[in-house]
């Protein structure tokens, strides 16, 4: 057998890209590639890119520039750009960076083996179609390998919401849900390979509407069916939209023990005027009502959110509404960003807020969020959480993992094994991290 070629994939952006990178590695595995941890000895480098905010795309271009020396040293090295920058820029990437051999958008990864062959034959290849077929079904399957205890599983992709600032509807395309049977088969396969926790992924995962037995299934029904898989201990899902938080999904948070008490539910702004300008189609009060109902179902639910400051037209009063909403909710985790104009989106045409003002608001918002994130773990000292032990820790005999609430936790116990869920009594807590003793 020929010596395997080496594939280095660098992944930017969201968890869906992490999942896609794994699928691309499997697909190219069928073309004779094994993955490597370093770009230096690679025969193919793939950058799986993100376009959601400005710096992400710029980072890709500067990263590409750095491969010049590698390509000079190894003329057989092939360089590819995948993901949302690939989709948005297409062949423009090749004009701007002649080192690039291959550009592949997020919906055509199943064509990667053929593109690789074309590139090996000396060509350059670009494919940014939105084909009818499901890329996951047509991906060649690589060797079945054991997996770590936690895995992602994409169930839904794309978005029809068209928030005024967001590129996702353009880069990932219209909303598509994978059929229930495919999702279940993939979950069963993951569990057979050692997975104990699955995070269901979708840009709008709670809008999931997959073909199932007897008709279309929503996310709650899918979760309940997944929960029947015996070896599967934990289910999570991300990212959700407040308008798709249906009754049965809220109920599942209360009565499905495998569904973890953590929810990422972005609101973006607390000002109704800005929410309207963002085309979010909900008010701050609508969002707070959803949160109340979720907490009624599951009082210890930890909430996470996304915020944008400095959206075009945002005044200090609008920003104060965002701070008020944050105070009303109490987030255990949050991501906040300065607005960045994405070409092709409706908001990109509007006059923005000055960068100084946006930076100042971001700092104030982040200070408030950090304060909330300190308070929650402090309240946990002396309490017990369940930690899924995912990796060996840095200290001898230590195992590290995540609590139900997604905090990092660690402990030491000679009887514990990776994949176990250990009860950990918290002896020390910091933002996002818990130290404990396994009990
Ligand atoms: N500018 C700043 N933040 C953005 N996000 C999406 N688009 C933009 C943009 N143009 C943020 C939103 C979203 C998260 C994934 O990224 O908060 O929820
Ligand atoms: Fe983007 Fe809005 Fe769709 Fe989320 S819901 S992916 S922010 S358009």
Coordinates of C-alpha atoms in Angstrom, one line a residue, residues 188-438:
X188 CA -26.0 4.9 17.4
X189 CA -22.7 4.6 15.5
X190 CA -21.1 7.3 17.7
X191 CA -22.3 5.6 20.9
X192 CA -20.9 2.2 19.6
X193 CA -17.6 4.0 19.3
X194 CA -17.5 5.2 22.9
X195 CA -19.5 8.5 22.8
X196 CA -21.5 9.2 25.9
X197 CA -22.6 12.8 25.2
X198 CA -23.9 14.2 21.9
X199 CA -24.4 17.9 21.1
X200 CA -26.9 18.3 18.3
X201 CA -25.8 21.1 16.0
X202 CA -27.6 23.5 13.7
X203 CA -27.5 27.2 13.0
X204 CA -31.1 27.1 14.0
X205 CA -31.2 23.8 15.7
X206 CA -34.5 24.2 17.5
X207 CA -36.2 24.9 14.1
X208 CA -35.3 21.2 13.3
X209 CA -38.1 19.6 11.3
X210 CA -36.8 16.3 10.0
X211 CA -38.8 13.6 8.1
X212 CA -39.5 10.8 10.6
X213 CA -41.9 8.0 11.2
X214 CA -45.5 9.3 10.7
X215 CA -44.5 12.7 9.5
X216 CA -42.2 15.6 10.4
X217 CA -40.5 15.6 13.8
X218 CA -39.5 18.6 15.8
X219 CA -36.3 18.8 17.9
X220 CA -38.1 17.7 21.2
X221 CA -39.3 14.5 19.6
X222 CA -35.8 13.8 18.2
X223 CA -34.2 14.3 21.6
X224 CA -36.7 12.0 23.3
X225 CA -35.9 9.3 20.7
X226 CA -32.2 9.8 21.1
X227 CA -32.6 9.5 24.8
X228 CA -33.7 5.9 24.4
X229 CA -30.2 5.0 23.2
X230 CA -28.9 3.2 26.3
X231 CA -25.2 4.1 26.2
X232 CA -25.9 7.7 25.5
X233 CA -25.9 9.7 28.8
X234 CA -26.1 13.3 27.8
X235 CA -27.8 15.3 25.1
X236 CA -27.2 19.0 24.3
X237 CA -28.2 21.2 21.4
X238 CA -27.0 24.5 20.0
X239 CA -27.7 27.2 18.6
X240 CA -31.3 28.1 19.2
X241 CA -33.5 31.0 18.2
X242 CA -36.0 32.3 20.8
X243 CA -38.9 32.2 18.3
X244 CA -38.5 28.5 17.8
X245 CA -38.6 27.5 21.5
X246 CA -41.7 25.4 21.2
X247 CA -43.7 24.1 24.2
X248 CA -42.6 20.5 23.8
X249 CA -38.9 21.6 23.8
X250 CA -39.4 23.6 26.9
X251 CA -41.2 20.6 28.5
X252 CA -38.3 18.3 27.6
X253 CA -36.0 20.5 29.6
X254 CA -38.1 19.7 32.7
X255 CA -38.6 16.0 32.2
X256 CA -35.9 14.5 30.0
X257 CA -33.1 13.6 32.4
X258 CA -30.5 13.2 29.6
X259 CA -31.1 16.7 28.3
X260 CA -28.5 18.8 30.1
X261 CA -29.5 22.0 32.0
X262 CA -27.6 24.4 29.7
X263 CA -29.1 26.4 26.9
X264 CA -27.5 28.8 24.5
X265 CA -30.2 31.2 23.5
X266 CA -28.9 34.3 21.8
X267 CA -30.9 37.5 22.0
X268 CA -28.4 40.0 20.5
X269 CA -30.0 43.1 22.0
X270 CA -32.3 44.1 24.8
X271 CA -33.8 47.1 22.9
X272 CA -37.0 46.5 21.0
X273 CA -36.1 49.2 18.5
X274 CA -32.8 47.5 17.7
X275 CA -34.3 44.0 17.7
X276 CA -36.7 45.3 15.1
X277 CA -33.9 46.9 13.0
X278 CA -32.1 43.5 13.3
X279 CA -35.2 41.8 11.9
X280 CA -35.2 39.4 14.9
X281 CA -39.1 39.3 15.0
X282 CA -39.3 39.2 18.8
X283 CA -39.2 41.8 21.6
X284 CA -37.1 41.8 24.8
X285 CA -40.3 40.8 26.7
X286 CA -41.0 37.9 24.3
X287 CA -37.5 36.6 25.1
X288 CA -37.9 37.1 28.9
X289 CA -41.1 35.2 28.7
X290 CA -39.4 32.2 27.0
X291 CA -36.7 32.3 29.7
X292 CA -39.3 32.3 32.5
X293 CA -41.0 29.3 31.0
X294 CA -37.7 27.5 30.6
X295 CA -36.8 28.2 34.2
X296 CA -40.2 27.1 35.4
X297 CA -39.5 23.8 33.7
X298 CA -35.9 23.5 34.8
X299 CA -35.0 25.9 37.7
X300 CA -31.3 25.2 37.5
X301 CA -31.0 25.8 33.8
X302 CA -27.8 27.7 33.0
X303 CA -28.3 30.2 30.2
X304 CA -25.8 31.4 27.7
X305 CA -26.3 34.1 25.1
X306 CA -24.8 36.2 22.2
X307 CA -24.9 40.0 22.1
X308 CA -24.0 42.5 19.5
X309 CA -23.2 46.1 20.5
X310 CA -22.9 49.1 18.2
X311 CA -25.5 47.8 15.7
X312 CA -26.3 50.7 13.3
X313 CA -28.6 53.2 15.1
X314 CA -27.9 51.9 18.6
X315 CA -28.2 54.7 21.1
X316 CA -27.0 54.8 24.7
X317 CA -30.6 54.2 25.7
X318 CA -30.8 51.1 23.5
X319 CA -27.6 49.9 25.1
X320 CA -29.0 50.5 28.6
X321 CA -31.9 48.2 27.6
X322 CA -29.4 45.5 26.7
X323 CA -27.8 45.8 30.2
X324 CA -31.2 45.7 31.8
X325 CA -32.0 42.5 29.9
X326 CA -28.7 40.9 31.0
X327 CA -29.5 41.8 34.6
X328 CA -32.9 40.4 34.3
X329 CA -31.7 37.1 32.9
X330 CA -28.4 36.3 34.7
X331 CA -26.2 34.5 32.2
X332 CA -23.8 31.8 33.2
X333 CA -21.9 32.1 30.0
X334 CA -22.1 34.7 27.2
X335 CA -20.4 35.8 24.0
X336 CA -20.5 39.5 23.1
X337 CA -19.3 41.2 20.0
X338 CA -18.9 44.6 18.4
X339 CA -21.1 44.8 15.3
X340 CA -19.1 44.3 12.1
X341 CA -20.7 45.0 8.7
X342 CA -20.8 41.9 6.6
X343 CA -20.9 42.7 2.8
X344 CA -24.2 41.7 1.2
X345 CA -26.3 41.8 4.4
X346 CA -29.0 44.5 4.8
X347 CA -27.4 46.2 7.8
X348 CA -24.1 46.7 5.9
X349 CA -25.8 49.6 4.0
X350 CA -26.6 51.5 7.2
X351 CA -24.4 54.0 9.0
X352 CA -22.7 52.4 11.9
X353 CA -21.9 53.6 15.4
X354 CA -18.4 54.9 15.9
X355 CA -15.8 52.3 16.9
X356 CA -14.9 54.2 20.2
X357 CA -18.5 54.1 21.3
X358 CA -18.9 50.4 20.3
X359 CA -15.7 49.5 22.2
X360 CA -16.8 51.3 25.3
X361 CA -20.2 49.6 25.2
X362 CA -18.6 46.2 24.7
X363 CA -16.3 46.8 27.7
X364 CA -19.3 47.7 29.9
X365 CA -21.3 44.8 28.8
X366 CA -18.5 42.4 29.3
X367 CA -17.8 43.7 32.7
X368 CA -21.5 43.0 33.7
X369 CA -21.4 39.5 32.1
X370 CA -18.1 38.7 33.9
X371 CA -19.6 39.7 37.2
X372 CA -22.5 37.3 36.6
X373 CA -20.2 34.5 35.6
X374 CA -18.3 35.0 38.9
X375 CA -21.4 34.8 41.0
X376 CA -22.8 31.6 39.7
X377 CA -19.7 29.4 40.4
X378 CA -19.2 31.0 43.8
X379 CA -22.6 29.7 44.7
X380 CA -21.5 26.2 43.9
X381 CA -18.7 25.7 46.4
X382 CA -19.4 22.6 48.5
X383 CA -22.0 21.4 46.0
X384 CA -21.8 18.3 43.9
X385 CA -21.9 18.2 40.1
X386 CA -21.7 15.4 37.6
X387 CA -18.6 15.5 35.4
X388 CA -18.3 13.5 32.2
X389 CA -14.6 12.5 32.2
X390 CA -13.4 13.3 28.8
X391 CA -9.6 13.5 28.9
X392 CA -6.6 12.8 31.1
X393 CA -5.5 15.9 33.0
X394 CA -2.1 17.4 33.2
X395 CA -1.4 16.0 36.7
X396 CA -0.8 12.3 37.1
X397 CA -4.0 10.3 37.6
X398 CA -6.2 13.4 37.0
X399 CA -9.2 13.2 34.7
X400 CA -10.9 16.3 33.3
X401 CA -14.3 16.8 31.8
X402 CA -17.4 19.0 31.9
X403 CA -20.2 19.3 34.3
X404 CA -23.9 19.3 33.3
X405 CA -23.5 23.1 33.1
X406 CA -20.5 22.9 30.8
X407 CA -18.0 24.1 33.3
X408 CA -14.6 22.4 33.2
X409 CA -14.1 20.2 36.2
X410 CA -11.4 17.8 37.3
X411 CA -10.8 15.2 39.9
X412 CA -8.6 12.2 40.7
X413 CA -9.7 8.7 41.5
X414 CA -7.9 5.5 40.5
X415 CA -11.2 3.7 39.9
X416 CA -12.6 6.4 37.4
X417 CA -12.2 5.9 33.7
X418 CA -12.6 8.1 30.7
X419 CA -16.3 8.1 29.6
X420 CA -17.5 7.7 33.2
X421 CA -19.7 10.3 34.8
X422 CA -18.2 11.1 38.1
X423 CA -19.9 12.9 41.0
X424 CA -17.5 15.7 41.9
X425 CA -17.8 17.7 45.1
X426 CA -16.6 21.3 44.3
X427 CA -13.8 22.4 46.5
X428 CA -12.7 25.4 44.4
X429 CA -14.5 27.3 41.7
X430 CA -13.4 30.0 39.3
X431 CA -15.1 31.4 36.2
X432 CA -15.7 28.4 33.9
X433 CA -13.7 26.0 36.0
X434 CA -14.3 23.8 39.0
X435 CA -11.8 21.8 41.0
X436 CA -13.3 18.9 42.9
X437 CA -12.8 15.5 44.5
X438 CA -14.5 12.6 42.9

